[in-house]
PDB file of C-alpha atoms in Angstrom:
ATOM      1  CA  MET A 123     102.658  27.508  12.655  1.00  0.00           C
ATOM      2  CA  LYS A 124     106.344  27.989  13.527  1.00  0.00           C
ATOM      3  CA  LEU A 125     105.527  31.602  15.659  1.00  0.00           C
ATOM      4  CA  HIS A 126     102.192  30.384  17.396  1.00  0.00           C
ATOM      5  CA  VAL A 127     104.204  27.618  18.726  1.00  0.00           C
ATOM      6  CA  LEU A 128     106.732  29.936  20.008  1.00  0.00           C
ATOM      7  CA  VAL A 129     103.837  31.958  21.399  1.00  0.00           C
ATOM      8  CA  LEU A 130     101.981  29.400  23.214  1.00  0.00           C
ATOM      9  CA  CYS A 131     105.346  27.602  24.700  1.00  0.00           C
ATOM     10  CA  PRO A 132     105.710  31.024  27.300  1.00  0.00           C
ATOM     11  CA  VAL A 133     101.240  30.316  28.416  1.00  0.00           C
ATOM     12  CA  ILE A 134     102.523  26.634  28.891  1.00  0.00           C
ATOM     13  CA  VAL A 135     105.298  26.574  30.694  1.00  0.00           C
ATOM     14  CA  ALA A 136     103.674  29.083  33.159  1.00  0.00           C
ATOM     15  CA  VAL A 137     100.689  27.170  33.762  1.00  0.00           C
ATOM     16  CA  LEU A 138     102.497  23.905  34.579  1.00  0.00           C
ATOM     17  CA  SER A 139     104.734  26.078  37.269  1.00  0.00           C
ATOM     18  CA  GLY A 140     101.640  27.690  38.838  1.00  0.00           C
ATOM     19  CA  SER A 141      99.588  23.298  39.099  1.00  0.00           C
ATOM     20  CA  MET A 142     102.370  22.438  40.521  1.00  0.00           C
ATOM     21  CA  LEU A 143     102.947  25.468  42.856  1.00  0.00           C
ATOM     22  CA  ALA A 144      98.715  24.921  43.456  1.00  0.00           C
ATOM     23  CA  PRO A 145      98.754  21.710  45.987  1.00  0.00           C
ATOM     24  CA  LYS A 146     101.208  23.697  47.983  1.00  0.00           C
ATOM     25  CA  GLN A 147      99.265  26.666  47.978  1.00  0.00           C
ATOM     26  CA  ALA A 148      96.098  24.159  49.323  1.00  0.00           C
ATOM     27  CA  ALA A 149      97.981  22.345  51.482  1.00  0.00           C
ATOM     28  CA  THR A 150      98.208  25.792  53.734  1.00  0.00           C
ATOM     29  CA  ASN A 151      94.638  26.905  53.737  1.00  0.00           C
ATOM     30  CA  PRO A 152      92.606  25.075  56.228  1.00  0.00           C
ATOM     31  CA  ALA A 153      89.481  26.218  54.428  1.00  0.00           C
ATOM     32  CA  ALA A 154      90.835  24.668  51.541  1.00  0.00           C
ATOM     33  CA  LEU A 155      90.514  21.456  53.056  1.00  0.00           C
ATOM     34  CA  ASN A 156      88.147  18.410  52.311  1.00  0.00           C
ATOM     35  CA  LYS A 157      85.777  17.465  54.367  1.00  0.00           C
ATOM     36  CA  ASP A 158      86.545  14.089  53.640  1.00  0.00           C
ATOM     37  CA  SER A 159      89.672  15.060  55.638  1.00  0.00           C
ATOM     38  CA  ILE A 160      88.290  15.284  58.528  1.00  0.00           C
ATOM     39  CA  GLN A 161      89.884  12.561  60.922  1.00  0.00           C
ATOM     40  CA  TYR A 162      87.537  10.821  63.092  1.00  0.00           C
ATOM     41  CA  THR A 163      88.186   8.626  66.430  1.00  0.00           C
ATOM     42  CA  ALA A 164      86.895   6.292  68.522  1.00  0.00           C
ATOM     43  CA  LEU A 165      88.983   6.801  71.467  1.00  0.00           C
ATOM     44  CA  PHE A 166      88.056   9.374  74.203  1.00  0.00           C
ATOM     45  CA  SER A 167      90.343  10.836  76.619  1.00  0.00           C
ATOM     46  CA  ILE A 168      90.554  11.096  80.450  1.00  0.00           C
ATOM     47  CA  ASP A 169      88.793  14.991  79.880  1.00  0.00           C
ATOM     48  CA  ASP A 170      85.820  13.398  77.412  1.00  0.00           C
ATOM     49  CA  VAL A 171      84.764  11.353  79.747  1.00  0.00           C
ATOM     50  CA  GLU A 172      85.032  13.374  82.520  1.00  0.00           C
ATOM     51  CA  ARG A 173      83.184  16.671  81.439  1.00  0.00           C
ATOM     52  CA  ILE A 174      80.329  14.056  80.734  1.00  0.00           C
ATOM     53  CA  LYS A 175      80.113  12.346  84.068  1.00  0.00           C
ATOM     54  CA  GLN A 176      79.749  15.979  86.054  1.00  0.00           C
ATOM     55  CA  PHE A 177      77.165  16.927  83.931  1.00  0.00           C
ATOM     56  CA  PHE A 178      75.890  13.622  84.623  1.00  0.00           C
ATOM     57  CA  LEU A 179      76.311  13.998  88.188  1.00  0.00           C
ATOM     58  CA  ALA A 180      75.263  17.203  88.335  1.00  0.00           C
ATOM     59  CA  ASN A 181      72.373  17.074  86.807  1.00  0.00           C
ATOM     60  CA  THR A 182      70.595  14.204  89.385  1.00  0.00           C
ATOM     61  CA  ALA A 183      71.400  16.554  91.803  1.00  0.00           C
ATOM     62  CA  LEU A 184      68.979  18.585  90.758  1.00  0.00           C
ATOM     63  CA  PRO A 185      65.399  18.283  90.901  1.00  0.00           C
ATOM     64  CA  GLU A 186      63.023  16.270  89.216  1.00  0.00           C
ATOM     65  CA  GLN A 187      60.887  18.372  86.258  1.00  0.00           C
ATOM     66  CA  PRO A 188      57.475  20.274  88.290  1.00  0.00           C
ATOM     67  CA  LYS A 189      54.041  17.844  86.967  1.00  0.00           C
ATOM     68  CA  ASP A 190      52.663  21.146  85.383  1.00  0.00           C
ATOM     69  CA  SER A 191      55.579  21.652  83.219  1.00  0.00           C
ATOM     70  CA  ASN A 192      56.706  19.353  79.369  1.00  0.00           C
ATOM     71  CA  TRP A 193      60.208  21.537  81.116  1.00  0.00           C
ATOM     72  CA  ARG A 194      61.758  24.499  83.041  1.00  0.00           C
ATOM     73  CA  PRO A 195      65.786  25.057  83.276  1.00  0.00           C
ATOM     74  CA  GLY A 196      67.204  24.339  86.628  1.00  0.00           C
ATOM     75  CA  PHE A 197      65.246  21.037  86.929  1.00  0.00           C
ATOM     76  CA  ARG A 198      66.776  18.557  86.131  1.00  0.00           C
ATOM     77  CA  HIS A 199      66.776  17.128  82.679  1.00  0.00           C
ATOM     78  CA  LYS A 200      64.720  14.120  81.393  1.00  0.00           C
ATOM     79  CA  CYS A 201      65.564  10.571  79.428  1.00  0.00           C
ATOM     80  CA  ILE A 202      66.985  11.878  76.408  1.00  0.00           C
ATOM     81  CA  ASN A 203      67.829  15.299  76.731  1.00  0.00           C
ATOM     82  CA  THR A 204      70.500  13.930  79.078  1.00  0.00           C
ATOM     83  CA  VAL A 205      71.651  11.891  76.720  1.00  0.00           C
ATOM     84  CA  ARG A 206      72.031  14.692  74.088  1.00  0.00           C
ATOM     85  CA  ALA A 207      73.528  16.738  76.773  1.00  0.00           C
ATOM     86  CA  GLY A 208      76.394  14.136  77.502  1.00  0.00           C
ATOM     87  CA  LEU A 209      76.821  13.634  73.916  1.00  0.00           C
ATOM     88  CA  ASP A 210      77.459  17.478  73.476  1.00  0.00           C
ATOM     89  CA  TYR A 211      80.049  17.521  76.037  1.00  0.00           C
ATOM     90  CA  LEU A 212      81.593  14.113  74.856  1.00  0.00           C
ATOM     91  CA  ILE A 213      81.742  15.572  71.310  1.00  0.00           C
ATOM     92  CA  PHE A 214      82.057  18.862  71.409  1.00  0.00           C
ATOM     93  CA  GLY A 215      83.447  20.187  74.862  1.00  0.00           C
ATOM     94  CA  GLU A 216      80.112  22.200  75.525  1.00  0.00           C
ATOM     95  CA  SER A 217      76.540  22.530  75.597  1.00  0.00           C
ATOM     96  CA  SER A 218      73.698  24.868  76.025  1.00  0.00           C
ATOM     97  CA  ILE A 219      71.433  22.211  76.716  1.00  0.00           C
ATOM     98  CA  PRO A 220      71.410  22.295  81.076  1.00  0.00           C
ATOM     99  CA  ASP A 221      70.281  25.703  80.578  1.00  0.00           C
ATOM    100  CA  SER A 222      68.268  25.035  77.593  1.00  0.00           C
ATOM    101  CA  LEU A 223      66.308  22.706  75.307  1.00  0.00           C
ATOM    102  CA  TYR A 224      68.683  22.724  72.376  1.00  0.00           C
ATOM    103  CA  SER A 225      72.374  22.139  71.785  1.00  0.00           C
ATOM    104  CA  ARG A 226      74.981  24.803  69.517  1.00  0.00           C
ATOM    105  CA  HIS A 227      74.587  22.127  66.862  1.00  0.00           C
ATOM    106  CA  THR A 228      71.957  21.156  64.697  1.00  0.00           C
ATOM    107  CA  VAL A 229      72.971  17.249  65.279  1.00  0.00           C
ATOM    108  CA  LEU A 230      71.588  16.849  68.712  1.00  0.00           C
ATOM    109  CA  ASN A 231      68.632  18.027  67.898  1.00  0.00           C
ATOM    110  CA  GLY A 232      64.947  17.828  66.834  1.00  0.00           C
ATOM    111  CA  HIS A 233      64.542  14.416  67.939  1.00  0.00           C
ATOM    112  CA  GLU A 234      61.502  14.307  70.352  1.00  0.00           C
ATOM    113  CA  ASN A 235      61.753  10.535  72.417  1.00  0.00           C
ATOM    114  CA  ASP A 236      63.371   8.752  69.783  1.00  0.00           C
ATOM    115  CA  ILE A 237      66.242   7.958  70.152  1.00  0.00           C
ATOM    116  CA  THR A 238      66.673   6.378  67.238  1.00  0.00           C
ATOM    117  CA  ALA A 239      66.421   9.355  65.457  1.00  0.00           C
ATOM    118  CA  LEU A 240      68.898  10.585  67.248  1.00  0.00           C
ATOM    119  CA  ALA A 241      71.232   7.817  66.324  1.00  0.00           C
ATOM    120  CA  LYS A 242      70.213   8.255  62.481  1.00  0.00           C
ATOM    121  CA  LYS A 243      71.471  11.821  62.260  1.00  0.00           C
ATOM    122  CA  LEU A 244      74.502  11.576  63.981  1.00  0.00           C
ATOM    123  CA  HIS A 245      75.600   8.521  61.618  1.00  0.00           C
ATOM    124  CA  ASP A 246      74.935  10.702  58.683  1.00  0.00           C
ATOM    125  CA  SER A 247      77.441  12.988  60.322  1.00  0.00           C
ATOM    126  CA  HIS A 248      79.726  10.634  60.894  1.00  0.00           C
ATOM    127  CA  TYR A 249      79.568  11.127  64.695  1.00  0.00           C
ATOM    128  CA  ILE A 250      78.988   7.091  65.067  1.00  0.00           C
ATOM    129  CA  ARG A 251      81.373   3.848  64.367  1.00  0.00           C
ATOM    130  CA  SER A 252      79.787   1.003  64.659  1.00  0.00           C
ATOM    131  CA  TYR A 253      75.948  -0.743  65.502  1.00  0.00           C
ATOM    132  CA  ASP A 254      74.679  -3.452  67.191  1.00  0.00           C
ATOM    133  CA  THR A 255      71.851  -5.300  68.945  1.00  0.00           C
ATOM    134  CA  VAL A 256      71.120  -8.000  72.018  1.00  0.00           C
ATOM    135  CA  ARG A 257      67.829  -9.265  71.263  1.00  0.00           C
ATOM    136  CA  PHE A 258      66.215 -11.353  74.350  1.00  0.00           C
ATOM    137  CA  LEU A 259      65.108 -15.182  74.510  1.00  0.00           C
ATOM    138  CA  SER A 260      62.219 -16.406  76.389  1.00  0.00           C
ATOM    139  CA  LEU A 261      60.728 -20.232  77.258  1.00  0.00           C
ATOM    140  CA  ARG A 262      57.787 -21.271  74.978  1.00  0.00           C
ATOM    141  CA  LYS A 263      56.563 -24.747  75.883  1.00  0.00           C
ATOM    142  CA  ASP A 264      60.371 -25.862  78.100  1.00  0.00           C
ATOM    143  CA  GLU A 265      61.849 -24.050  74.712  1.00  0.00           C
ATOM    144  CA  TRP A 266      64.086 -20.957  74.656  1.00  0.00           C
ATOM    145  CA  VAL A 267      62.802 -19.174  71.894  1.00  0.00           C
ATOM    146  CA  PRO A 268      64.081 -15.197  70.132  1.00  0.00           C
ATOM    147  CA  ILE A 269      61.514 -12.747  71.675  1.00  0.00           C
ATOM    148  CA  THR A 270      61.368 -10.734  67.851  1.00  0.00           C
ATOM    149  CA  LYS A 271      59.452  -8.157  66.171  1.00  0.00           C
ATOM    150  CA  ALA A 272      57.780 -10.423  63.518  1.00  0.00           C
ATOM    151  CA  ASP A 273      56.353 -13.164  65.412  1.00  0.00           C
ATOM    152  CA  PRO A 274      53.318 -11.853  67.680  1.00  0.00           C
ATOM    153  CA  VAL A 275      53.588 -14.803  69.922  1.00  0.00           C
ATOM    154  CA  SER A 276      56.592 -14.550  71.275  1.00  0.00           C
ATOM    155  CA  ARG A 277      56.486 -10.343  71.775  1.00  0.00           C
ATOM    156  CA  GLY A 278      54.255 -11.018  74.324  1.00  0.00           C
ATOM    157  CA  LEU A 279      56.645 -13.236  76.425  1.00  0.00           C
ATOM    158  CA  PRO A 280      58.087 -12.087  78.793  1.00  0.00           C
ATOM    159  CA  PRO A 281      62.222 -11.397  78.713  1.00  0.00           C
ATOM    160  CA  MET A 282      64.300 -13.897  80.572  1.00  0.00           C
ATOM    161  CA  ALA A 283      67.883 -14.310  78.821  1.00  0.00           C
ATOM    162  CA  LEU A 284      69.836 -12.320  77.231  1.00  0.00           C
ATOM    163  CA  GLU A 285      70.741 -13.803  73.482  1.00  0.00           C
ATOM    164  CA  LYS A 286      74.523 -12.731  73.544  1.00  0.00           C
ATOM    165  CA  SER A 287      76.425 -11.082  76.202  1.00  0.00           C
ATOM    166  CA  LEU A 288      75.877  -6.962  75.573  1.00  0.00           C
ATOM    167  CA  TRP A 289      79.635  -7.335  77.547  1.00  0.00           C
ATOM    168  CA  ASN A 290      81.435  -9.378  74.908  1.00  0.00           C
ATOM    169  CA  THR A 291      79.367  -7.331  72.438  1.00  0.00           C
ATOM    170  CA  LEU A 292      80.792  -4.602  73.700  1.00  0.00           C
ATOM    171  CA  LEU A 293      84.541  -5.968  74.198  1.00  0.00           C
ATOM    172  CA  ARG A 294      84.323  -6.815  70.144  1.00  0.00           C
ATOM    173  CA  ARG A 295      83.183  -3.507  69.354  1.00  0.00           C
ATOM    174  CA  VAL A 296      86.483  -1.903  70.622  1.00  0.00           C
ATOM    175  CA  GLY A 297      88.951  -5.200  69.827  1.00  0.00           C
ATOM    176  CA  LYS A 298      92.531  -4.491  70.159  1.00  0.00           C
ATOM    177  CA  GLU A 299      92.335  -0.486  71.110  1.00  0.00           C
ATOM    178  CA  ARG A 300      93.028   0.598  74.485  1.00  0.00           C
ATOM    179  CA  GLY A 301      91.236   3.777  75.906  1.00  0.00           C
ATOM    180  CA  PHE A 302      88.116   4.720  76.531  1.00  0.00           C
ATOM    181  CA  SER A 303      85.001   4.158  74.525  1.00  0.00           C
ATOM    182  CA  VAL A 304      81.392   5.694  74.373  1.00  0.00           C
ATOM    183  CA  PHE A 305      78.269   3.870  73.240  1.00  0.00           C
ATOM    184  CA  LEU A 306      74.678   5.460  72.436  1.00  0.00           C
ATOM    185  CA  LEU A 307      72.630   2.481  74.298  1.00  0.00           C
ATOM    186  CA  SER A 308      68.370   2.656  73.744  1.00  0.00           C
ATOM    187  CA  VAL A 309      67.547   0.005  76.178  1.00  0.00           C
ATOM    188  CA  CYS A 310      63.608  -2.080  75.550  1.00  0.00           C
ATOM    189  CA  ASP A 311      63.493  -0.513  71.971  1.00  0.00           C
ATOM    190  CA  GLY A 312      63.855   3.590  73.484  1.00  0.00           C
ATOM    191  CA  TYR A 313      61.924   2.930  76.447  1.00  0.00           C
ATOM    192  CA  HIS A 314      64.577   4.523  78.480  1.00  0.00           C
ATOM    193  CA  ALA A 315      68.481   6.102  76.364  1.00  0.00           C
ATOM    194  CA  ALA A 316      71.819   6.213  78.583  1.00  0.00           C
ATOM    195  CA  LEU A 317      75.061   6.246  77.808  1.00  0.00           C
ATOM    196  CA  LEU A 318      77.625   3.794  78.389  1.00  0.00           C
ATOM    197  CA  THR A 319      81.510   4.552  78.988  1.00  0.00           C
ATOM    198  CA  LEU A 320      83.391   1.725  78.425  1.00  0.00           C
ATOM    199  CA  ASP A 321      87.554   2.034  80.154  1.00  0.00           C
ATOM    200  CA  HIS A 322      89.528  -1.109  78.726  1.00  0.00           C
ATOM    201  CA  ARG A 323      92.873   0.754  78.574  1.00  0.00           C
ATOM    202  CA  ASN A 324      93.820  -2.491  80.477  1.00  0.00           C
ATOM    203  CA  PRO A 325      92.279  -5.534  78.756  1.00  0.00           C
ATOM    204  CA  ALA A 326      93.020  -7.196  82.376  1.00  0.00           C
ATOM    205  CA  GLU A 327      90.729  -4.764  84.237  1.00  0.00           C
ATOM    206  CA  ILE A 328      87.783  -3.358  81.817  1.00  0.00           C
ATOM    207  CA  LYS A 329      84.795  -1.086  83.627  1.00  0.00           C
ATOM    208  CA  ALA A 330      81.735   0.294  81.943  1.00  0.00           C
ATOM    209  CA  TYR A 331      80.364   3.350  83.628  1.00  0.00           C
ATOM    210  CA  TRP A 332      76.483   3.539  83.202  1.00  0.00           C
ATOM    211  CA  ALA A 333      75.253   7.371  82.894  1.00  0.00           C
ATOM    212  CA  ASP A 334      71.322   8.275  82.579  1.00  0.00           C
ATOM    213  CA  GLN A 335      69.657  10.645  84.358  1.00  0.00           C
ATOM    214  CA  THR A 336      68.045   8.565  87.606  1.00  0.00           C
ATOM    215  CA  HIS A 337      69.057   7.676  91.195  1.00  0.00           C
ATOM    216  CA  ARG A 338      68.755   4.555  90.438  1.00  0.00           C
ATOM    217  CA  HIS A 339      72.609   4.441  89.388  1.00  0.00           C
ATOM    218  CA  PRO A 340      74.676   5.991  92.272  1.00  0.00           C
ATOM    219  CA  LEU A 341      78.326   7.001  91.920  1.00  0.00           C
ATOM    220  CA  ARG A 342      80.348   3.826  92.464  1.00  0.00           C
ATOM    221  CA  TYR A 343      83.652   3.814  91.680  1.00  0.00           C
ATOM    222  CA  PHE A 344      86.840   1.001  91.892  1.00  0.00           C
ATOM    223  CA  VAL A 345      89.749   2.294  94.492  1.00  0.00           C
ATOM    224  CA  ASN A 346      92.736  -0.624  94.204  1.00  0.00           C
ATOM    225  CA  ASN A 347      90.607  -3.135  93.647  1.00  0.00           C
ATOM    226  CA  LYS A 348      87.662  -2.027  95.945  1.00  0.00           C
ATOM    227  CA  LEU A 349      84.914  -0.961  95.558  1.00  0.00           C
ATOM    228  CA  GLU A 350      83.596   2.360  96.594  1.00  0.00           C
ATOM    229  CA  GLU A 351      79.971   4.479  96.843  1.00  0.00           C
ATOM    230  CA  VAL A 352      79.877   8.236  96.923  1.00  0.00           C
ATOM    231  CA  PRO A 353      76.424   9.016  99.465  1.00  0.00           C
ATOM    232  CA  ASP A 354      73.657  10.942  97.276  1.00  0.00           C
ATOM    233  CA  LYS A 355      75.378  11.187  94.454  1.00  0.00           C
ATOM    234  CA  TYR A 356      73.572   9.970  91.237  1.00  0.00           C
ATOM    235  CA  GLY A 357      74.358   9.127  87.405  1.00  0.00           C
ATOM    236  CA  TRP A 358      77.910   7.465  87.091  1.00  0.00           C
ATOM    237  CA  GLU A 359      77.636   3.547  88.833  1.00  0.00           C
ATOM    238  CA  VAL A 360      80.228   0.831  87.652  1.00  0.00           C
ATOM    239  CA  MET A 361      79.507  -2.259  86.135  1.00  0.00           C
ATOM    240  CA  GLN A 362      81.491  -5.036  85.081  1.00  0.00           C
ATOM    241  CA  ALA A 363      81.089  -8.708  83.472  1.00  0.00           C
ATOM    242  CA  ASN A 364      79.460 -10.211  85.758  1.00  0.00           C
ATOM    243  CA  GLY A 365      77.963  -9.863  88.964  1.00  0.00           C
ATOM    244  CA  PRO A 366      74.568  -9.293  91.077  1.00  0.00           C
ATOM    245  CA  ALA A 367      71.664  -7.599  88.617  1.00  0.00           C
ATOM    246  CA  LYS A 368      70.768  -5.577  91.565  1.00  0.00           C
ATOM    247  CA  HIS A 369      73.328  -3.201  94.431  1.00  0.00           C
ATOM    248  CA  THR A 370      74.802  -5.430  96.843  1.00  0.00           C
ATOM    249  CA  VAL A 371      77.979  -4.096  99.327  1.00  0.00           C
ATOM    250  CA  GLY A 372      81.021  -4.158  98.507  1.00  0.00           C
ATOM    251  CA  LEU A 373      79.709  -5.276  94.728  1.00  0.00           C
ATOM    252  CA  ALA A 374      80.143  -3.821  91.122  1.00  0.00           C
ATOM    253  CA  ARG A 375      77.048  -4.915  88.789  1.00  0.00           C
ATOM    254  CA  GLY A 376      77.000  -7.156  86.568  1.00  0.00           C
ATOM    255  CA  LEU A 377      76.300  -5.343  82.999  1.00  0.00           C
ATOM    256  CA  ASP A 378      74.489  -8.309  81.430  1.00  0.00           C
ATOM    257  CA  GLU A 379      72.346  -9.163  84.412  1.00  0.00           C
ATOM    258  CA  TYR A 380      71.614  -5.505  85.275  1.00  0.00           C
ATOM    259  CA  MET A 381      69.895  -5.571  81.400  1.00  0.00           C
ATOM    260  CA  LEU A 382      68.036  -7.861  81.694  1.00  0.00           C
ATOM    261  CA  LEU A 383      66.636  -6.404  85.055  1.00  0.00           C
ATOM    262  CA  ALA A 384      66.346  -3.301  83.388  1.00  0.00           C
ATOM    263  CA  ASN A 385      63.975  -4.542  80.252  1.00  0.00           C
ATOM    264  CA  GLN A 386      61.739  -6.876  82.409  1.00  0.00           C
ATOM    265  CA  GLN A 387      61.382  -3.981  84.527  1.00  0.00           C
ATOM    266  CA  PHE A 388      60.028  -1.620  81.810  1.00  0.00           C
ATOM    267  CA  TRP A 389      58.487  -4.451  80.377  1.00  0.00           C
ATOM    268  CA  CYS A 390      56.712  -4.745  83.254  1.00  0.00           C
ATOM    269  CA  ASP A 391      55.632  -1.147  84.024  1.00  0.00           C
ATOM    270  CA  CYS A 392      52.712   0.072  84.327  1.00  0.00           C
ATOM    271  CA  GLY A 393      52.957   3.584  84.705  1.00  0.00           C
ATOM    272  CA  ARG A 394      51.447   4.463  87.587  1.00  0.00           C
ATOM    273  CA  PRO A 395      53.344   6.626  89.990  1.00  0.00           C
ATOM    274  CA  ASN A 396      51.951   3.950  93.331  1.00  0.00           C
ATOM    275  CA  GLN A 397      53.134   0.341  90.999  1.00  0.00           C
ATOM    276  CA  LYS A 398      53.262  -2.239  93.157  1.00  0.00           C
ATOM    277  CA  PRO A 399      56.596  -4.256  93.076  1.00  0.00           C
ATOM    278  CA  GLY A 400      54.487  -7.393  91.914  1.00  0.00           C
ATOM    279  CA  ASP A 401      52.400  -5.279  89.371  1.00  0.00           C
ATOM    280  CA  CYS A 402      53.525  -6.219  85.383  1.00  0.00           C
ATOM    281  CA  CYS A 403      51.705  -4.596  82.446  1.00  0.00           C
ATOM    282  CA  SER A 404      53.345  -7.708  80.219  1.00  0.00           C
ATOM    283  CA  GLY A 405      54.077  -6.019  76.901  1.00  0.00           C
ATOM    284  CA  ASN A 406      54.843  -2.505  78.055  1.00  0.00           C
ATOM    285  CA  CYS A 407      57.695  -2.219  75.865  1.00  0.00           C
ATOM    286  CA  PHE A 408      59.577  -4.509  73.511  1.00  0.00           C
ATOM    287  CA  PRO A 409      62.970  -6.461  75.491  1.00  0.00           C
ATOM    288  CA  PHE A 410      65.688  -5.163  72.356  1.00  0.00           C
ATOM    289  CA  ILE A 411      68.704  -3.526  73.321  1.00  0.00           C
ATOM    290  CA  GLN A 412      70.336  -1.152  70.513  1.00  0.00           C
ATOM    291  CA  ILE A 413      74.568   0.004  70.842  1.00  0.00           C
ATOM    292  CA  TRP A 414      75.592   2.983  68.611  1.00  0.00           C
ATOM    293  CA  ARG A 415      79.471   2.877  69.267  1.00  0.00           C
ATOM    294  CA  LEU A 416      80.709   6.842  68.849  1.00  0.00           C
ATOM    295  CA  GLN A 417      82.964   8.758  67.825  1.00  0.00           C
ATOM    296  CA  LYS A 418      84.632  12.837  67.562  1.00  0.00           C
ATOM    297  CA  VAL A 419      87.042  14.654  64.993  1.00  0.00           C
ATOM    298  CA  ARG A 420      90.442  14.089  66.090  1.00  0.00           C
TER     299      ARG A 420
END
């Protein structure tokens, strides 16, 4: 027995010595890092924001896709594909989508026109930090009622007010953090998709920038508290807590006011090229806003 103990002791010492050294070796080997140790941040840099801004401006400057084709390179990307490219630039720093329909990153592929499916995959891959919704109200027998999918009567009513402020919802999401936050936005239950960038570096001067593929959002921004607009450039429009719903000279639009206007217009959209301003197809989409706060690897 004594002989066995003498033989085992050097072995035990060697094993213990090896185990003490192992953590140091693993720490210096990046391949040994556990995926759970990856750190994410929901605050983006000014360079991150500038990348997506330049992409949206470049995309809206392109001619529209030909009517006889689903998609061709060299033409403007539509709704969700514009958002996918913007997310590529934001999260990964570059994108192949401007010249293709596909990203080099599988998390951004395979979603067709389903913004909710895209958000789910981003969430499952840890690129989404939080989620929130904003419903709408309408009038029934002179009483305000929420429009819900479970109520077939309310679903046929036009949206007339936001149930809660989208602006305040964004502020609650960022809390006391200071920087840039970017939100994936579904308008009218997926009828339209956009990116919303919140500049909350200074709590006294918070601004939001709306980005999509349309010419409904001219390049507008503040310089020394004065609103500036660049003619014939679209895809990056500054908005604030309160303001007019439609473009007004010298005034930035209010985010909540614009959201109500957009959902009303999408709800009425008949899908006809020459639809008259007064035409309404009543219930083209369900008035409902979804917001996902994005994050990236630190």
